[in-house]
Each structure stands twice: as structure tokens, then as C-alpha cells.
Tab-separated table of C-alpha atoms in Angstrom:
chain	number	residue	atom	x	y	z
A	150	MET	CA	10.495	-13.391	-16.502
A	151	ARG	CA	10.239	-16.832	-14.772
A	152	SER	CA	12.010	-16.343	-11.844
A	153	ILE	CA	11.160	-12.267	-10.594
A	154	TYR	CA	8.387	-10.794	-12.853
A	155	LEU	CA	6.071	-14.102	-12.600
A	156	PRO	CA	6.269	-14.566	-9.065
A	157	ARG	CA	5.895	-10.989	-8.433
A	158	THR	CA	3.018	-10.473	-10.885
A	159	ALA	CA	1.080	-13.337	-9.471
A	160	ASP	CA	1.473	-12.215	-5.680
A	161	ALA	CA	0.879	-8.482	-6.667
A	162	LEU	CA	-2.185	-9.319	-7.611
A	163	ALA	CA	-3.000	-11.480	-4.804
A	164	PHE	CA	-2.250	-8.514	-3.006
A	165	ALA	CA	-4.375	-6.112	-4.514
A	166	MET	CA	-7.548	-8.181	-4.560
A	167	SER	CA	-7.459	-9.026	-0.889
A	168	THR	CA	-6.071	-5.692	0.164
A	169	TYR	CA	-9.658	-4.062	-1.938
A	170	GLY	CA	-11.508	-7.285	-2.035
A	171	ILE	CA	-11.843	-8.142	1.939
A	172	PRO	CA	-13.267	-5.124	3.315
A	173	LEU	CA	-16.105	-5.605	0.232
A	174	LEU	CA	-16.206	-8.870	1.395
A	175	VAL	CA	-17.367	-7.979	5.064
A	176	LEU	CA	-19.622	-5.484	3.625
A	177	ALA	CA	-21.485	-8.127	1.515
A	178	THR	CA	-21.286	-10.528	4.602
A	179	THR	CA	-22.251	-8.399	7.455
A	180	ARG	CA	-24.478	-5.242	5.818
A	181	SER	CA	-22.454	-3.066	8.324
A	182	ALA	CA	-20.258	-0.189	8.211
A	183	ALA	CA	-18.897	-0.302	11.084
A	184	LEU	CA	-17.697	-3.886	10.994
A	185	THR	CA	-16.224	-2.489	7.194
A	186	GLY	CA	-14.088	-0.059	9.190
A	187	ALA	CA	-12.969	-2.377	11.781
A	188	ALA	CA	-12.048	-5.109	9.425
A	189	PHE	CA	-9.745	-2.384	7.471
A	190	ALA	CA	-8.212	-1.890	10.675
A	191	LEU	CA	-7.756	-5.466	11.229
A	192	GLU	CA	-5.754	-5.594	8.059
A	193	TRP	CA	-3.522	-3.272	8.613
A	194	ILE	CA	-2.398	-2.910	12.158
A	195	PRO	CA	-0.828	-6.568	12.264
A	196	ARG	CA	0.845	-5.577	8.843
A	197	LEU	CA	2.411	-2.547	10.870
A	198	THR	CA	3.055	-5.006	14.084
A	199	ALA	CA	4.880	-7.588	11.996
A	200	PHE	CA	6.835	-5.223	9.671
A	201	GLY	CA	9.756	-5.692	11.685
A	202	TRP	CA	9.907	-9.535	12.245
A	203	ALA	CA	9.023	-9.590	8.457
A	204	GLY	CA	12.476	-7.757	7.503
A	205	SER	CA	14.423	-9.873	9.898
A	206	VAL	CA	12.978	-13.246	9.137
A	207	VAL	CA	13.333	-11.844	4.984
A	208	ASP	CA	17.461	-11.190	6.556
A	209	ARG	CA	17.410	-14.686	8.355
A	210	ARG	CA	15.706	-16.885	6.037
A	211	GLY	CA	15.688	-15.331	2.415
A	212	ALA	CA	13.924	-13.714	0.280
A	213	ALA	CA	12.729	-16.798	-1.879
A	214	ALA	CA	12.211	-19.140	0.920
A	215	VAL	CA	9.727	-16.525	3.190
A	216	PHE	CA	7.665	-15.573	0.044
A	217	GLN	CA	6.784	-19.304	-0.657
A	218	THR	CA	5.868	-19.674	3.104
A	219	ALA	CA	3.880	-16.583	3.029
A	220	SER	CA	2.095	-17.177	-0.395
A	221	LEU	CA	1.039	-20.956	0.731
A	222	GLY	CA	0.312	-19.939	4.034
A	223	ARG	CA	-2.178	-17.095	2.527
A	224	ALA	CA	-3.880	-19.936	-0.039
A	225	MET	CA	-4.261	-22.028	3.124
A	226	ALA	CA	-6.213	-19.246	4.798
A	227	LEU	CA	-8.403	-18.116	2.076
A	228	ALA	CA	-9.484	-21.784	1.422
A	229	ALA	CA	-10.266	-22.610	4.758
A	230	GLY	CA	-12.376	-19.381	4.526
A	231	ALA	CA	-13.623	-19.713	1.123
A	232	VAL	CA	-14.863	-23.594	2.231
A	233	LEU	CA	-16.309	-21.936	5.691
A	234	LEU	CA	-18.253	-19.177	3.616
A	235	HIS	CA	-19.953	-21.815	1.718
A	236	LEU	CA	-21.243	-23.970	4.358
A	237	HIS	CA	-21.940	-20.907	6.244
A	238	PRO	CA	-22.720	-17.794	4.100
A	239	SER	CA	-24.324	-15.369	6.819
A	240	GLY	CA	-24.692	-15.618	10.497
A	241	THR	CA	-22.058	-15.600	13.621
A	242	VAL	CA	-19.572	-18.013	11.543
A	243	ALA	CA	-19.504	-16.020	8.651
A	244	ILE	CA	-19.002	-12.921	10.394
A	245	ALA	CA	-15.780	-14.310	12.266
A	246	THR	CA	-14.400	-15.810	9.020
A	247	VAL	CA	-14.325	-12.369	7.299
A	248	MET	CA	-12.846	-10.432	10.133
A	249	VAL	CA	-9.649	-13.451	10.723
A	250	LEU	CA	-9.283	-13.483	7.461
A	251	ALA	CA	-8.793	-9.666	7.441
A	252	ALA	CA	-6.181	-9.908	10.074
A	253	THR	CA	-4.512	-13.191	8.586
A	254	THR	CA	-4.197	-12.071	5.064
A	255	GLY	CA	-2.589	-8.735	6.329
A	256	VAL	CA	0.376	-10.433	8.006
A	257	LEU	CA	0.994	-13.014	5.327
A	258	THR	CA	0.882	-10.192	2.649
A	259	GLU	CA	3.351	-8.408	4.924
A	260	PHE	CA	5.835	-11.077	4.348
A	261	SER	CA	5.386	-11.360	1.105
A	262	TYR	CA	5.702	-8.128	0.003
A	263	ILE	CA	9.147	-7.920	2.246
A	264	ALA	CA	10.360	-10.572	0.362
A	265	ALA	CA	9.205	-9.636	-3.036
A	266	GLU	CA	10.665	-6.447	-2.271
A	267	THR	CA	13.906	-7.881	-1.456
A	268	ALA	CA	14.087	-10.485	-3.968
A	269	GLY	CA	13.081	-7.296	-6.867
A	270	ALA	CA	16.080	-5.598	-5.057
A	271	ALA	CA	18.788	-8.289	-5.302
A	272	ALA	CA	17.716	-8.850	-9.165
A	273	GLY	CA	18.602	-5.031	-9.594
A	274	ARG	CA	21.812	-5.710	-8.251
A	275	ARG	CA	22.651	-8.545	-10.435
A	276	ALA	CA	21.240	-6.968	-13.765
A	277	GLY	CA	24.105	-4.117	-13.014
A	278	ARG	CA	24.122	-1.167	-15.130
A	279	ARG	CA	20.322	-2.198	-16.214
A	280	ALA	CA	18.667	-2.246	-12.638
A	281	HIS	CA	16.787	0.652	-13.026
A	282	ARG	CA	14.857	-1.269	-16.049
A	283	VAL	CA	14.531	-3.976	-13.671
A	284	GLN	CA	12.462	-1.515	-11.109
A	285	ALA	CA	10.808	-0.226	-13.606
A	286	VAL	CA	9.056	-3.135	-14.931
A	287	LEU	CA	8.444	-4.440	-11.253
A	288	LEU	CA	6.764	-0.421	-10.299
A	289	GLY	CA	5.168	-1.137	-13.395
A	290	ILE	CA	3.482	-4.995	-12.328
A	291	ASP	CA	2.334	-3.288	-8.652
A	292	GLN	CA	0.641	-0.654	-10.485
A	293	THR	CA	-1.284	-2.821	-12.946
A	294	ALA	CA	-1.825	-5.279	-10.324
A	295	THR	CA	-3.617	-2.523	-8.071
A	296	LEU	CA	-5.111	-1.364	-11.661
A	297	ALA	CA	-7.053	-4.949	-12.069
A	298	GLY	CA	-6.951	-6.085	-8.806
A	299	PRO	CA	-10.058	-4.215	-7.351
A	300	ALA	CA	-12.056	-4.394	-10.278
A	301	VAL	CA	-11.828	-8.098	-10.607
A	302	ALA	CA	-12.479	-8.912	-6.932
A	303	GLY	CA	-15.760	-6.457	-7.187
A	304	VAL	CA	-16.666	-8.968	-10.477
A	305	LEU	CA	-16.073	-12.081	-8.622
A	306	LEU	CA	-18.012	-11.127	-5.422
A	307	LEU	CA	-21.235	-10.652	-7.447
A	308	THR	CA	-20.611	-14.470	-8.107
A	309	GLY	CA	-20.090	-14.841	-4.504
A	310	PRO	CA	-17.401	-14.857	-1.690
A	311	PRO	CA	-16.036	-18.213	-2.097
A	312	SER	CA	-15.491	-17.329	-5.605
A	313	MET	CA	-13.686	-14.601	-5.180
A	314	LEU	CA	-11.430	-16.229	-2.282
A	315	ALA	CA	-10.972	-19.327	-4.846
A	316	VAL	CA	-9.468	-17.121	-7.402
A	317	ILE	CA	-7.207	-15.203	-4.572
A	318	THR	CA	-6.271	-18.848	-3.398
A	319	VAL	CA	-4.680	-20.121	-6.351
A	320	LEU	CA	-2.727	-16.586	-7.491
A	321	SER	CA	-1.300	-17.352	-4.226
A	322	LEU	CA	-0.155	-21.090	-4.647
A	323	LEU	CA	0.875	-19.750	-8.177
A	324	ALA	CA	3.496	-17.184	-6.319
A	325	ALA	CA	4.319	-19.962	-4.359
A	326	LEU	CA	5.038	-22.098	-7.164
A	327	LEU	CA	6.691	-19.571	-9.417
A	328	ALA	CA	9.041	-18.487	-6.576
A	329	ARG	CA	10.644	-21.957	-6.561
A	330	ARG	CA	12.751	-20.754	-9.472
A	331	THR	CA	13.440	-17.310	-7.757
A	332	PRO	CA	17.355	-17.506	-6.816
A	333	PRO	CA	18.206	-17.130	-3.024
A	334	SER	CA	19.460	-14.193	-1.853
A	335	PRO	CA	22.073	-13.456	0.719
A	336	VAL	CA	21.018	-14.423	4.161
A	337	ALA	CA	22.698	-12.920	7.496
A	338	PRO	CA	25.262	-15.656	8.927
A	339	ALA	CA	24.200	-18.186	10.635
A	340	ARG	CA	26.394	-17.401	13.922
A	341	ALA	CA	25.319	-13.607	13.438
A	342	PRO	CA	24.288	-12.431	16.594
A	343	LYS	CA	20.319	-11.933	16.515
A	344	ARG	CA	19.193	-8.203	15.967
A	345	GLU	CA	15.730	-7.237	17.527
A	346	PRO	CA	13.443	-5.791	14.860
A	347	GLY	CA	12.976	-2.410	16.659
A	348	ALA	CA	16.839	-1.787	16.675
A	349	GLY	CA	16.302	-1.442	13.014
A	350	LEU	CA	13.515	1.086	13.271
A	351	LEU	CA	15.172	3.083	15.620
A	352	THR	CA	18.367	3.793	13.702
A	353	GLY	CA	15.838	4.516	10.905
A	354	TRP	CA	13.989	7.350	13.046
A	355	ARG	CA	16.928	8.626	14.041
A	356	THR	CA	18.078	9.283	10.885
A	357	ILE	CA	15.112	10.688	9.748
A	358	ARG	CA	14.975	13.216	12.251
A	359	SER	CA	18.190	13.958	11.275
A	360	LEU	CA	17.717	14.864	7.670
A	361	PRO	CA	14.689	17.929	8.062
A	362	ALA	CA	13.916	17.829	4.627
A	363	LEU	CA	13.019	14.046	4.695
A	364	GLY	CA	11.035	14.243	7.902
A	365	TRP	CA	8.765	17.311	6.816
A	366	LEU	CA	8.058	14.920	3.705
A	367	VAL	CA	7.170	12.478	5.764
A	368	THR	CA	4.799	14.020	8.039
A	369	GLY	CA	2.899	15.687	5.279
A	370	LEU	CA	2.587	12.364	3.415
A	371	THR	CA	1.446	10.671	6.685
A	372	LEU	CA	-1.324	13.086	7.408
A	373	SER	CA	-2.409	12.546	3.733
A	374	ASN	CA	-2.438	8.885	3.968
A	375	LEU	CA	-5.186	9.939	6.815
A	376	ALA	CA	-7.173	11.075	4.478
A	377	THR	CA	-6.433	8.590	2.018
A	378	GLY	CA	-7.008	5.663	3.858
A	379	LEU	CA	-10.256	6.853	4.770
A	380	LEU	CA	-11.400	7.538	1.671
A	381	GLN	CA	-10.435	3.427	1.268
A	382	ALA	CA	-11.734	2.054	4.454
A	383	ALA	CA	-15.036	4.510	3.705
A	384	GLY	CA	-14.977	3.283	0.053
A	385	PRO	CA	-17.141	0.287	0.334
A	386	VAL	CA	-19.999	2.269	2.330
A	387	ILE	CA	-20.019	5.255	0.399
A	388	VAL	CA	-20.246	3.732	-3.335
A	389	VAL	CA	-22.637	0.636	-1.813
A	390	GLN	CA	-25.159	2.378	0.644
A	391	HIS	CA	-24.680	5.844	-0.213
A	392	PHE	CA	-24.528	5.816	-3.985
A	393	GLY	CA	-26.234	2.992	-4.196
A	394	GLN	CA	-23.831	1.409	-6.298
A	395	SER	CA	-22.304	-2.107	-6.612
A	396	THR	CA	-19.740	-4.109	-5.394
A	397	THR	CA	-18.058	-3.947	-8.901
A	398	ALA	CA	-18.193	-0.011	-8.496
A	399	VAL	CA	-15.864	-0.238	-5.767
A	400	GLY	CA	-13.488	-1.722	-7.472
A	401	LEU	CA	-13.659	0.444	-10.305
A	402	VAL	CA	-13.006	3.366	-8.245
A	403	TRP	CA	-9.611	1.877	-7.195
A	404	SER	CA	-8.981	0.701	-11.105
A	405	ALA	CA	-9.349	4.356	-12.125
A	406	ALA	CA	-7.343	5.380	-9.096
A	407	ALA	CA	-4.514	3.171	-10.076
A	408	ALA	CA	-4.649	4.025	-13.791
A	409	ALA	CA	-4.409	7.864	-12.909
A	410	THR	CA	-1.227	7.272	-10.764
A	411	LEU	CA	0.187	5.210	-13.087
A	412	LEU	CA	-0.041	8.279	-15.671
A	413	SER	CA	1.141	10.279	-12.948
A	414	VAL	CA	4.255	8.418	-11.900
A	415	THR	CA	5.001	8.343	-15.718
A	416	VAL	CA	4.564	12.436	-16.438
A	417	CYS	CA	6.267	13.077	-13.328
A	418	ARG	CA	9.653	11.415	-14.562
A	419	PHE	CA	9.469	13.977	-16.921
A	420	ALA	CA	8.318	16.729	-15.111
A	421	LEU	CA	11.164	16.263	-12.650
A	422	ASP	CA	14.166	16.288	-15.201
A	423	ARG	CA	12.557	19.417	-16.727
A	424	LEU	CA	11.265	21.434	-12.862
A	425	GLY	CA	13.104	20.025	-9.800
A	426	LEU	CA	11.459	18.315	-6.697
A	427	TRP	CA	10.122	20.963	-4.798
A	428	PRO	CA	7.993	22.332	-8.099
A	429	VAL	CA	6.700	18.937	-9.071
A	430	GLY	CA	6.147	18.365	-5.166
A	431	ALA	CA	4.177	21.122	-4.596
A	432	ALA	CA	1.710	20.669	-7.470
A	433	CYS	CA	0.792	17.405	-6.811
A	434	ALA	CA	0.307	18.003	-3.089
A	435	ALA	CA	-2.316	20.943	-4.435
A	436	LEU	CA	-3.534	18.538	-6.200
A	437	ALA	CA	-4.528	15.621	-3.867
A	438	SER	CA	-5.701	18.052	-1.251
A	439	LEU	CA	-8.018	19.680	-4.050
A	440	GLY	CA	-8.933	16.344	-4.824
A	441	CYS	CA	-9.429	14.926	-1.257
A	442	LEU	CA	-11.918	17.901	-0.094
A	443	ALA	CA	-13.883	17.316	-3.866
A	444	ALA	CA	-14.414	13.755	-2.588
A	445	ALA	CA	-15.971	14.645	0.282
A	446	GLN	CA	-18.700	16.924	-1.074
A	447	ALA	CA	-18.982	14.353	-4.427
A	448	PRO	CA	-22.799	14.519	-5.649
A	449	ASP	CA	-22.733	11.540	-7.194
A	450	TYR	CA	-21.009	8.625	-8.290
A	451	ARG	CA	-19.368	9.208	-11.585
A	452	SER	CA	-17.800	13.035	-9.648
A	453	TYR	CA	-16.727	10.425	-6.589
A	454	LEU	CA	-14.590	8.113	-8.968
A	455	VAL	CA	-13.253	11.078	-10.699
A	456	VAL	CA	-11.976	13.020	-7.973
A	457	VAL	CA	-10.622	9.960	-6.061
A	458	ALA	CA	-8.516	9.530	-9.202
A	459	VAL	CA	-7.569	12.853	-9.264
A	460	LEU	CA	-6.259	12.706	-5.270
A	461	MET	CA	-4.364	9.488	-5.937
A	462	ALA	CA	-2.678	11.066	-9.176
A	463	GLY	CA	-1.371	13.842	-6.800
A	464	GLU	CA	-0.238	10.993	-4.328
A	465	GLY	CA	1.322	8.828	-6.909
A	466	GLY	CA	3.476	12.176	-7.776
A	467	MET	CA	4.536	12.850	-4.313
A	468	THR	CA	5.537	9.470	-3.660
A	469	VAL	CA	8.001	9.684	-6.762
A	470	VAL	CA	9.318	12.681	-5.189
A	471	LEU	CA	9.732	11.000	-1.946
A	472	ARG	CA	11.150	7.936	-3.782
A	473	THR	CA	13.646	10.739	-5.344
A	474	LEU	CA	14.420	12.613	-2.223
A	475	ARG	CA	15.240	9.577	0.074
A	476	SER	CA	17.384	8.141	-2.369
A	477	ARG	CA	19.714	11.307	-2.291
A	478	LEU	CA	19.818	11.651	0.941
A	479	ILE	CA	19.828	8.552	3.169
A	480	PRO	CA	23.081	7.261	3.587
A	481	PRO	CA	23.758	3.479	2.703
A	482	GLU	CA	24.658	2.377	5.013
A	483	ARG	CA	21.586	2.935	6.798
A	484	PHE	CA	19.397	2.805	3.794
A	485	GLY	CA	17.358	-0.082	4.802
A	486	SER	CA	16.601	0.892	8.302
A	487	THR	CA	15.513	4.094	7.552
A	488	LEU	CA	12.879	2.670	4.190
A	489	SER	CA	11.622	0.635	6.550
A	490	ALA	CA	11.044	3.337	9.238
A	491	THR	CA	9.704	5.520	6.490
A	492	ILE	CA	7.197	3.120	5.572
A	493	LEU	CA	5.677	1.997	8.931
A	494	ILE	CA	5.132	5.134	9.443
A	495	LEU	CA	3.106	6.568	6.274
A	496	LEU	CA	1.143	3.120	7.055
A	497	LEU	CA	0.406	4.189	10.337
A	498	PRO	CA	-3.074	6.304	9.503
A	499	PHE	CA	-4.254	3.344	7.734
A	500	PRO	CA	-5.365	1.366	10.636
A	501	ALA	CA	-6.323	4.602	12.180
A	502	ALA	CA	-8.567	5.244	9.263
A	503	GLY	CA	-10.251	1.771	10.183
A	504	VAL	CA	-11.025	2.831	13.314
A	505	LEU	CA	-12.624	5.953	12.294
A	506	THR	CA	-14.875	4.607	9.965
A	507	ALA	CA	-15.873	1.938	12.281
A	508	LEU	CA	-16.674	4.275	15.195
A	509	THR	CA	-18.608	6.831	12.731
A	510	PRO	CA	-22.146	6.527	11.881
A	511	PRO	CA	-22.676	6.304	7.804
A	512	ASP	CA	-24.292	10.089	7.485
A	513	ALA	CA	-21.422	11.333	9.248
A	514	LEU	CA	-18.526	10.073	7.254
A	515	GLY	CA	-18.925	12.945	4.722
A	516	HIS	CA	-18.025	15.540	6.959
A	517	VAL	CA	-15.344	13.244	9.226
A	518	ILE	CA	-13.565	12.852	5.691
A	519	THR	CA	-13.803	16.953	4.859
A	520	VAL	CA	-11.835	17.663	8.355
A	521	CYS	CA	-9.387	14.550	7.093
A	522	ALA	CA	-8.903	16.825	4.050
A	523	ALA	CA	-8.573	20.152	5.785
A	524	LEU	CA	-5.946	18.814	7.703
A	525	GLN	CA	-4.081	16.650	4.790
A	526	ALA	CA	-4.030	20.465	2.962
A	527	LEU	CA	-2.733	22.209	6.004
A	528	GLY	CA	-0.246	19.466	6.489
A	529	LEU	CA	0.768	19.611	3.042
A	530	PHE	CA	1.186	23.123	2.668
A	531	TYR	CA	3.213	23.524	5.540
A	532	ALA	CA	5.638	20.531	4.545
A	533	PHE	CA	6.079	22.442	1.052
A	534	ALA	CA	6.209	25.423	2.801
A	535	ARG	CA	9.468	24.713	4.883
A	536	LEU	CA	10.647	22.706	1.696
A	537	ARG	CA	10.926	25.632	0.032
A	538	THR	CA	14.545	26.540	0.813
A	539	ASP	CA	16.135	23.380	1.468
A	540	PRO	CA	18.799	22.841	-0.640
A	541	ALA	CA	17.554	19.051	-1.176
A	542	LEU	CA	14.678	20.308	-2.868
A	543	ARG	CA	16.052	22.646	-5.288
A	544	THR	CA	17.131	20.028	-7.915
């Protein structure tokens, strides 16, 4: 509890609040849809750039050390941002501050996430036959943080940007302090030759290409993530400017989506035992596609909240299918590198979604979301059509 679960809880809350709160902060500070989209891209592009390096640093320095350093760095950046926004609530300094925060927190959060995942995997290995219980608790922590984080960030933003940043700062400091009890994870030998981060990603990419079932599923989910990422990036603009709601309402959308995802994951665990991978995956793909198409045409805030929750429920089910499939197919000796490559590919659409939001006039966002929803539906349909007869998805 004290060495793994509590640090993970504090970090997951800081992760969720910064991921969803920073774009809200940018919109509240700049009142610009273009800058909101640009901030979303700035938040994700450094994460992707740092992805390979984060894994290498964790392997060499240990998960606990990297987790503490990243959490402390994020706390320092957020504290500095809170002070600057308190002194300069508007103007050029405020705009520069929120844009730098988007990029800085993105990088540091990526390092803390990789370190937390590594520590969780080590805890599972120590648990032996009870490893699945450890992973279930960690998944529950992540989903609960995603459920609470956006709503809390939206409420805190009503009291002022410095207040929201101060709370995330405290959570980051708490995570760093609690991580002092985290057992050290295995590290690479001091004399081991340094491995370029790109080498592991290249190995992972080759493994994905050699496994058609995994490749098609990753392709479909990547197109799906473009639509999901666009809804995340454009969410503050749609809810605040189009529907005339508050920043709290934006957080409620993603909290409801997290609740629907948590329910979907629970249901899919039982459905997979009875129906198998392909029927469950295809049903979730259809649910996600319909939800995204409906979100593009939602007439009011309430219907928008419901259809986004439906979309994310479908995404959650497909994630369970992906996790199950890759655990079956990926060779153990290449699992780490293939997992990194898979996650990197699935995250690539998010900065692209931020760029799309920045370049699209607010009045045209609905049309762009419709196009992305159509691409999502076609990509998922084609992927699961190819996977229908694949032996890996028959059970």
C-alpha cells in the first residue's frame, strides 16, 4: 500500500489533472481555440520524443529514482507556473507560461508514468501467483484518477489558475515523498553497453509487423485514437464556446467517460470468457464508431456528454482486447520493446489532433470530427474484417 499503491495514486491524480487541466488552463488564459489546440500538441509531442529515452533511463537508474526525480521536477515547474500566473494573470507572460507548462509537464509526466509502470510490474513479479491482483488494483487506481482528475481540475480552475496548479504541485510532491518507500527495481549493469532508445523501438516495430493480428488491431486503434484525441483537444472549445458551459463541465465529460470506461472494462472481462476476443472487440469497435459519429452531431451538452461516454466505453473494451492479444502473441524476450513501440504508435494521433484543432476554425470543428469519425469507423471495420478468421482471435 505505502510503497506502490499510494505513490501511484498521487501520481495518477497529478497525471489526470495536468493532462486534462492544462488545455483548460490555456483556454481560460488565452481565450483562443488555436492556442488551446497548440497546447494540446505541445503536451503530447515531447512525450513521444521522450518515450524511448524514458525507458532507457528507467532501466539504468531504477524506477524509484526516476519516479522521484520526475515528480519533483513536475512540482517545481508547476509551482513556478503558479507564481508567474499569480503575478501576471494575463498578457504575453501568462500565454508563454501556460504554453511552456504544457510542454514541460508532458515530458516529466511521461518519465513518471514509465517509472510507475515499471515499479508496478516489479511488484507483480514479487507477488507471484497474486500478480493479477496487483495489476487489477493498479488499473483501478488509474481509472479512478481519470474519473476524478478532470472534474477536480475544472472545479479548481474556477477559483483561479494558480489554485489548480498549486494542488497538482502538492500531489506531485506527495508522490515523490511516498516513492521513497518504493523498493528498487533491477537496473542494467554499470558496464553494460549503452543501448540507443531507437534500437528497442525498431525491434518492437519489426515484431508488430511479424504478427498480423496485432498489426491490424494496432492500425484500427490508431485511427480510432485520432478521433478520440480530436475530441479531447477540441473538448474545451466545444463545451465552453459552442455549448456555453463552464470549465467544470469539460471535466465532467471526461469523468463520465472514465466511469463508462471502468464499467466497460469490468463487463468485458466476463464477456471475453464467454464469447472470445473477436465478438467482444467487434462489438466495442461498433460502439466506439457510433459514439464518435454521434458526438460530431450532438445538439447540446447533455447529449454530447452521453455519446462521449459511449465512445470511451467502446475504446475501453478494445483496450482490454489489445492487452489480451499482445500478452498472447508477443514473445517474452521482446515484450518490453514491442510494448513501447505499440504505445508509441497509439499515442502518435494525439499531437496530430492538437495540430488539427489549432488549424481549424471553431465553427468547422464539427465537420473535422465527422471526417475523423468516418475514418475511425472505416479503419475499425476493415481491421476486424481482416481479423475475423485469424486464429489468435478465435478464443
